[in-house]
Amino acid sequence: MKKRIISPTVKKKEDRLPPGQKWIKAPIVYDIVDDIPDWDMEKYRFKVWGEVENPIELTYEELLKLPSAEVVADFHCVTRWSVPEIVWEGVLTKDLLEIVKPKPTAQYVLVHCLEGYTTNLPVEYLEKEDSILAYKMFGKPIPKRHGYPLRLVVPQLYAWKSAKYVWGIEFLDHLVPGYWEVRGYHHVGDPWKEERFWGD
């Protein structure tokens, strides 16, 4: 039986909705490009490299064979909407860390995506029990516009950190800002602290 994890924020009885947010029924889709192509999954490779002891490169089929889990988590967008209890299935990032073994020098990651998007976050957020590299959403393969073939979901942070179309995670010993971060967005993005932009 798959491990099922209920996000700590979902378990909260009070203060479950971060400040400035409102509940909606389904995620609104945003992309940095107008058209998302049909990815060539024969050529797709998921890679982890940088400040790790064990870099990996996996086909999509190899990725699907890794131990999987299900995470139930709320989803908070920086544009002030939230969706309750989305069900994700995939590889827990803390399990991935056990495979790649980050070096003590690894402080940040830069997530790379197929359409050119990037985002950064501190390594500690990959250690959270509810962070997941998801390939399913509500029990079915993630719809194309929601991140197929692979989405990093980090419920502890605003949704721009939950990058879509992921192909790689680069471990770094220093901060490298991603797509929105170079445009003024916060390098962490904690919704309970309303870390939307630098200076907030």
PDB file of C-alpha atoms in Angstrom:
ATOM      1  CA  MET A   1       0.000   0.000   0.000  1.00  0.00           C
ATOM      2  CA  LYS A   2       1.282   3.465  -0.917  1.00  0.00           C
ATOM      3  CA  LYS A   3       2.309   5.775   1.862  1.00  0.00           C
ATOM      4  CA  ARG A   4      -0.381   8.448   2.314  1.00  0.00           C
ATOM      5  CA  ILE A   5       0.681  11.746   3.816  1.00  0.00           C
ATOM      6  CA  ILE A   6      -1.676  14.459   4.951  1.00  0.00           C
ATOM      7  CA  SER A   7       0.119  17.789   4.849  1.00  0.00           C
ATOM      8  CA  PRO A   8       0.569  19.388   8.289  1.00  0.00           C
ATOM      9  CA  THR A   9      -1.297  22.445   7.033  1.00  0.00           C
ATOM     10  CA  VAL A  10      -4.333  20.333   6.076  1.00  0.00           C
ATOM     11  CA  LYS A  11      -4.388  18.890   9.590  1.00  0.00           C
ATOM     12  CA  LYS A  12      -4.710  22.364  11.088  1.00  0.00           C
ATOM     13  CA  LYS A  13      -8.114  23.180  12.537  1.00  0.00           C
ATOM     14  CA  GLU A  14      -7.459  26.926  12.591  1.00  0.00           C
ATOM     15  CA  ASP A  15      -5.399  29.351  10.519  1.00  0.00           C
ATOM     16  CA  ARG A  16      -5.281  26.884   7.634  1.00  0.00           C
ATOM     17  CA  LEU A  17      -5.735  29.587   5.008  1.00  0.00           C
ATOM     18  CA  PRO A  18      -2.680  31.859   4.776  1.00  0.00           C
ATOM     19  CA  PRO A  19      -3.241  35.610   5.149  1.00  0.00           C
ATOM     20  CA  GLY A  20      -4.461  37.396   2.051  1.00  0.00           C
ATOM     21  CA  GLN A  21      -5.734  34.201   0.379  1.00  0.00           C
ATOM     22  CA  LYS A  22      -9.220  33.027  -0.632  1.00  0.00           C
ATOM     23  CA  TRP A  23     -10.419  29.493  -1.394  1.00  0.00           C
ATOM     24  CA  ILE A  24     -11.335  28.507  -4.967  1.00  0.00           C
ATOM     25  CA  LYS A  25     -12.336  25.114  -6.348  1.00  0.00           C
ATOM     26  CA  ALA A  26      -9.570  24.372  -8.879  1.00  0.00           C
ATOM     27  CA  PRO A  27      -6.092  25.698  -9.704  1.00  0.00           C
ATOM     28  CA  ILE A  28      -5.812  28.442 -12.282  1.00  0.00           C
ATOM     29  CA  VAL A  29      -3.219  27.656 -14.947  1.00  0.00           C
ATOM     30  CA  TYR A  30      -0.298  30.030 -15.554  1.00  0.00           C
ATOM     31  CA  ASP A  31       2.643  29.470 -17.906  1.00  0.00           C
ATOM     32  CA  ILE A  32       5.596  31.511 -19.101  1.00  0.00           C
ATOM     33  CA  VAL A  33       4.943  30.440 -22.721  1.00  0.00           C
ATOM     34  CA  ASP A  34       1.702  30.397 -24.708  1.00  0.00           C
ATOM     35  CA  ASP A  35       1.931  26.862 -26.066  1.00  0.00           C
ATOM     36  CA  ILE A  36       3.099  23.729 -24.270  1.00  0.00           C
ATOM     37  CA  PRO A  37       4.313  21.115 -26.771  1.00  0.00           C
ATOM     38  CA  ASP A  38       3.784  17.383 -26.556  1.00  0.00           C
ATOM     39  CA  TRP A  39       7.014  16.305 -24.876  1.00  0.00           C
ATOM     40  CA  ASP A  40       9.032  13.492 -26.505  1.00  0.00           C
ATOM     41  CA  MET A  41       8.972  11.040 -23.612  1.00  0.00           C
ATOM     42  CA  GLU A  42      11.393   8.693 -25.364  1.00  0.00           C
ATOM     43  CA  LYS A  43      14.022  11.393 -24.974  1.00  0.00           C
ATOM     44  CA  TYR A  44      12.895  12.654 -21.559  1.00  0.00           C
ATOM     45  CA  ARG A  45      15.435  12.275 -18.757  1.00  0.00           C
ATOM     46  CA  PHE A  46      15.089  13.342 -15.138  1.00  0.00           C
ATOM     47  CA  LYS A  47      18.448  14.501 -13.817  1.00  0.00           C
ATOM     48  CA  VAL A  48      19.827  15.482 -10.427  1.00  0.00           C
ATOM     49  CA  TRP A  49      23.338  16.922 -10.267  1.00  0.00           C
ATOM     50  CA  GLY A  50      25.594  19.457  -8.575  1.00  0.00           C
ATOM     51  CA  GLU A  51      26.438  19.302  -4.882  1.00  0.00           C
ATOM     52  CA  VAL A  52      25.396  15.654  -4.451  1.00  0.00           C
ATOM     53  CA  GLU A  53      27.340  12.457  -3.848  1.00  0.00           C
ATOM     54  CA  ASN A  54      25.241  10.419  -6.277  1.00  0.00           C
ATOM     55  CA  PRO A  55      24.072  12.287  -9.397  1.00  0.00           C
ATOM     56  CA  ILE A  56      21.302  10.478 -11.254  1.00  0.00           C
ATOM     57  CA  GLU A  57      19.758  10.410 -14.705  1.00  0.00           C
ATOM     58  CA  LEU A  58      16.517   8.451 -15.104  1.00  0.00           C
ATOM     59  CA  THR A  59      14.091   7.730 -17.903  1.00  0.00           C
ATOM     60  CA  TYR A  60      10.458   8.420 -17.149  1.00  0.00           C
ATOM     61  CA  GLU A  61       9.805   4.696 -16.786  1.00  0.00           C
ATOM     62  CA  GLU A  62      12.673   4.388 -14.296  1.00  0.00           C
ATOM     63  CA  LEU A  63      11.280   7.311 -12.340  1.00  0.00           C
ATOM     64  CA  LEU A  64       7.878   5.624 -12.122  1.00  0.00           C
ATOM     65  CA  LYS A  65       9.526   2.542 -10.602  1.00  0.00           C
ATOM     66  CA  LEU A  66      10.872   4.437  -7.583  1.00  0.00           C
ATOM     67  CA  PRO A  67       8.953   4.043  -4.288  1.00  0.00           C
ATOM     68  CA  SER A  68       5.867   6.233  -4.484  1.00  0.00           C
ATOM     69  CA  ALA A  69       3.576   8.023  -2.059  1.00  0.00           C
ATOM     70  CA  GLU A  70       0.395  10.061  -2.036  1.00  0.00           C
ATOM     71  CA  VAL A  71       0.250  13.557  -0.557  1.00  0.00           C
ATOM     72  CA  VAL A  72      -2.906  15.487   0.280  1.00  0.00           C
ATOM     73  CA  ALA A  73      -2.101  19.183   0.495  1.00  0.00           C
ATOM     74  CA  ASP A  74      -3.563  22.645   0.083  1.00  0.00           C
ATOM     75  CA  PHE A  75      -2.146  24.710  -2.776  1.00  0.00           C
ATOM     76  CA  HIS A  76      -1.506  28.452  -2.381  1.00  0.00           C
ATOM     77  CA  CYS A  77      -0.855  30.797  -5.303  1.00  0.00           C
ATOM     78  CA  VAL A  78       0.922  34.114  -4.841  1.00  0.00           C
ATOM     79  CA  THR A  79      -1.934  35.759  -6.770  1.00  0.00           C
ATOM     80  CA  ARG A  80      -4.047  35.240  -3.618  1.00  0.00           C
ATOM     81  CA  TRP A  81      -6.074  32.101  -4.348  1.00  0.00           C
ATOM     82  CA  SER A  82      -5.818  28.709  -2.650  1.00  0.00           C
ATOM     83  CA  VAL A  83      -7.213  25.269  -3.509  1.00  0.00           C
ATOM     84  CA  PRO A  84      -7.898  22.820  -0.670  1.00  0.00           C
ATOM     85  CA  GLU A  85      -6.731  19.223  -0.517  1.00  0.00           C
ATOM     86  CA  ILE A  86      -5.232  18.428  -3.896  1.00  0.00           C
ATOM     87  CA  VAL A  87      -4.114  14.792  -4.065  1.00  0.00           C
ATOM     88  CA  TRP A  88      -0.679  14.249  -5.600  1.00  0.00           C
ATOM     89  CA  GLU A  89       1.169  10.993  -6.224  1.00  0.00           C
ATOM     90  CA  GLY A  90       4.829  10.526  -7.006  1.00  0.00           C
ATOM     91  CA  VAL A  91       8.250  10.373  -5.373  1.00  0.00           C
ATOM     92  CA  LEU A  92       8.717  12.135  -2.045  1.00  0.00           C
ATOM     93  CA  THR A  93      11.613  14.565  -2.305  1.00  0.00           C
ATOM     94  CA  LYS A  94      13.010  13.391   1.030  1.00  0.00           C
ATOM     95  CA  ASP A  95      13.262   9.895  -0.498  1.00  0.00           C
ATOM     96  CA  LEU A  96      15.051  11.410  -3.486  1.00  0.00           C
ATOM     97  CA  LEU A  97      17.534  13.038  -1.093  1.00  0.00           C
ATOM     98  CA  GLU A  98      18.358   9.608   0.319  1.00  0.00           C
ATOM     99  CA  ILE A  99      19.246   8.465  -3.202  1.00  0.00           C
ATOM    100  CA  VAL A 100      21.334  11.434  -4.342  1.00  0.00           C
ATOM    101  CA  LYS A 101      22.897  12.231  -0.931  1.00  0.00           C
ATOM    102  CA  PRO A 102      23.399  16.018  -0.922  1.00  0.00           C
ATOM    103  CA  LYS A 103      26.829  17.175   0.196  1.00  0.00           C
ATOM    104  CA  PRO A 104      27.154  19.397   3.290  1.00  0.00           C
ATOM    105  CA  THR A 105      27.839  22.244   0.854  1.00  0.00           C
ATOM    106  CA  ALA A 106      24.369  21.934  -0.722  1.00  0.00           C
ATOM    107  CA  GLN A 107      22.342  24.917   0.461  1.00  0.00           C
ATOM    108  CA  TYR A 108      19.941  25.612  -2.410  1.00  0.00           C
ATOM    109  CA  VAL A 109      18.427  23.923  -5.440  1.00  0.00           C
ATOM    110  CA  LEU A 110      17.573  25.336  -8.844  1.00  0.00           C
ATOM    111  CA  VAL A 111      14.716  23.469 -10.495  1.00  0.00           C
ATOM    112  CA  HIS A 112      14.847  23.215 -14.309  1.00  0.00           C
ATOM    113  CA  CYS A 113      11.766  22.769 -16.485  1.00  0.00           C
ATOM    114  CA  LEU A 114      11.168  21.678 -20.065  1.00  0.00           C
ATOM    115  CA  GLU A 115       9.693  24.971 -21.284  1.00  0.00           C
ATOM    116  CA  GLY A 116      12.578  27.033 -19.839  1.00  0.00           C
ATOM    117  CA  TYR A 117      11.162  27.902 -16.410  1.00  0.00           C
ATOM    118  CA  THR A 118      13.378  27.758 -13.328  1.00  0.00           C
ATOM    119  CA  THR A 119      12.837  28.364  -9.645  1.00  0.00           C
ATOM    120  CA  ASN A 120      15.083  28.234  -6.598  1.00  0.00           C
ATOM    121  CA  LEU A 121      14.468  27.147  -3.019  1.00  0.00           C
ATOM    122  CA  PRO A 122      16.478  26.219   0.067  1.00  0.00           C
ATOM    123  CA  VAL A 123      17.330  22.511   0.284  1.00  0.00           C
ATOM    124  CA  GLU A 124      15.461  22.243   3.587  1.00  0.00           C
ATOM    125  CA  TYR A 125      12.128  22.388   1.747  1.00  0.00           C
ATOM    126  CA  LEU A 126      12.960  19.158  -0.055  1.00  0.00           C
ATOM    127  CA  GLU A 127      13.296  17.572   3.395  1.00  0.00           C
ATOM    128  CA  LYS A 128       9.658  18.353   4.283  1.00  0.00           C
ATOM    129  CA  GLU A 129       7.449  15.283   4.593  1.00  0.00           C
ATOM    130  CA  ASP A 130       4.852  16.616   2.135  1.00  0.00           C
ATOM    131  CA  SER A 131       7.136  17.814  -0.691  1.00  0.00           C
ATOM    132  CA  ILE A 132       6.787  15.541  -3.697  1.00  0.00           C
ATOM    133  CA  LEU A 133       7.829  15.072  -7.317  1.00  0.00           C
ATOM    134  CA  ALA A 134       4.351  14.328  -8.598  1.00  0.00           C
ATOM    135  CA  TYR A 135       3.353  12.511 -11.762  1.00  0.00           C
ATOM    136  CA  LYS A 136      -0.290  12.016 -10.779  1.00  0.00           C
ATOM    137  CA  MET A 137      -3.011  14.417  -9.672  1.00  0.00           C
ATOM    138  CA  PHE A 138      -6.234  13.092  -8.152  1.00  0.00           C
ATOM    139  CA  GLY A 139      -5.221   9.565  -9.145  1.00  0.00           C
ATOM    140  CA  LYS A 140      -4.604  10.264 -12.833  1.00  0.00           C
ATOM    141  CA  PRO A 141      -1.514  11.365 -14.798  1.00  0.00           C
ATOM    142  CA  ILE A 142      -1.055  15.084 -14.281  1.00  0.00           C
ATOM    143  CA  PRO A 143      -2.858  16.995 -17.035  1.00  0.00           C
ATOM    144  CA  LYS A 144      -0.521  18.628 -19.495  1.00  0.00           C
ATOM    145  CA  ARG A 145      -1.171  22.205 -18.346  1.00  0.00           C
ATOM    146  CA  HIS A 146      -0.788  21.252 -14.688  1.00  0.00           C
ATOM    147  CA  GLY A 147       2.744  19.990 -15.180  1.00  0.00           C
ATOM    148  CA  TYR A 148       2.985  16.705 -17.108  1.00  0.00           C
ATOM    149  CA  PRO A 149       5.237  14.759 -17.012  1.00  0.00           C
ATOM    150  CA  LEU A 150       6.554  15.798 -13.577  1.00  0.00           C
ATOM    151  CA  ARG A 151       5.753  18.548 -11.118  1.00  0.00           C
ATOM    152  CA  LEU A 152       7.616  19.516  -7.983  1.00  0.00           C
ATOM    153  CA  VAL A 153       4.972  20.232  -5.337  1.00  0.00           C
ATOM    154  CA  VAL A 154       6.104  22.124  -2.234  1.00  0.00           C
ATOM    155  CA  PRO A 155       2.954  22.783  -0.161  1.00  0.00           C
ATOM    156  CA  GLN A 156       4.889  24.803   2.417  1.00  0.00           C
ATOM    157  CA  LEU A 157       5.571  27.549  -0.166  1.00  0.00           C
ATOM    158  CA  TYR A 158       3.686  29.620  -2.728  1.00  0.00           C
ATOM    159  CA  ALA A 159       2.830  27.699  -5.878  1.00  0.00           C
ATOM    160  CA  TRP A 160       5.386  29.336  -8.184  1.00  0.00           C
ATOM    161  CA  LYS A 161       7.914  27.156  -6.327  1.00  0.00           C
ATOM    162  CA  SER A 162       5.870  24.071  -7.334  1.00  0.00           C
ATOM    163  CA  ALA A 163       7.458  24.019 -10.765  1.00  0.00           C
ATOM    164  CA  LYS A 164       5.785  22.284 -13.712  1.00  0.00           C
ATOM    165  CA  TYR A 165       7.348  20.194 -16.513  1.00  0.00           C
ATOM    166  CA  VAL A 166      10.384  19.387 -14.362  1.00  0.00           C
ATOM    167  CA  TRP A 167      13.381  17.670 -15.926  1.00  0.00           C
ATOM    168  CA  GLY A 168      16.153  18.478 -13.453  1.00  0.00           C
ATOM    169  CA  ILE A 169      17.171  19.560  -9.983  1.00  0.00           C
ATOM    170  CA  GLU A 170      20.557  21.220  -9.555  1.00  0.00           C
ATOM    171  CA  PHE A 171      22.023  21.327  -6.037  1.00  0.00           C
ATOM    172  CA  LEU A 172      24.073  24.448  -5.360  1.00  0.00           C
ATOM    173  CA  ASP A 173      26.307  25.860  -2.635  1.00  0.00           C
ATOM    174  CA  HIS A 174      24.959  29.361  -3.291  1.00  0.00           C
ATOM    175  CA  LEU A 175      21.718  31.049  -4.288  1.00  0.00           C
ATOM    176  CA  VAL A 176      20.886  31.312  -7.981  1.00  0.00           C
ATOM    177  CA  PRO A 177      17.563  33.079  -8.604  1.00  0.00           C
ATOM    178  CA  GLY A 178      15.004  31.505 -10.925  1.00  0.00           C
ATOM    179  CA  TYR A 179      12.619  32.960 -13.501  1.00  0.00           C
ATOM    180  CA  TRP A 180      10.328  34.888 -11.147  1.00  0.00           C
ATOM    181  CA  GLU A 181      12.977  35.538  -8.520  1.00  0.00           C
ATOM    182  CA  VAL A 182      15.049  37.648 -10.917  1.00  0.00           C
ATOM    183  CA  ARG A 183      11.835  39.605 -11.498  1.00  0.00           C
ATOM    184  CA  GLY A 184      11.530  40.504  -7.819  1.00  0.00           C
ATOM    185  CA  TYR A 185       9.731  37.530  -6.302  1.00  0.00           C
ATOM    186  CA  HIS A 186      10.871  36.247  -2.925  1.00  0.00           C
ATOM    187  CA  HIS A 187      13.612  33.591  -2.768  1.00  0.00           C
ATOM    188  CA  VAL A 188      11.649  31.534  -0.210  1.00  0.00           C
ATOM    189  CA  GLY A 189       7.959  32.361  -0.621  1.00  0.00           C
ATOM    190  CA  ASP A 190       6.371  31.279   2.665  1.00  0.00           C
ATOM    191  CA  PRO A 191       2.622  32.046   2.317  1.00  0.00           C
ATOM    192  CA  TRP A 192       2.079  32.314   6.085  1.00  0.00           C
ATOM    193  CA  LYS A 193       4.662  35.109   6.152  1.00  0.00           C
ATOM    194  CA  GLU A 194       3.299  36.581   2.896  1.00  0.00           C
ATOM    195  CA  GLU A 195       6.741  36.387   1.313  1.00  0.00           C
ATOM    196  CA  ARG A 196       5.555  37.446  -2.124  1.00  0.00           C
ATOM    197  CA  PHE A 197       8.282  39.874  -3.143  1.00  0.00           C
ATOM    198  CA  TRP A 198      11.600  40.986  -1.729  1.00  0.00           C
ATOM    199  CA  GLY A 199      10.881  43.686   0.806  1.00  0.00           C
ATOM    200  CA  ASP A 200       7.584  42.145   1.964  1.00  0.00           C
TER     201      ASP A 200
END
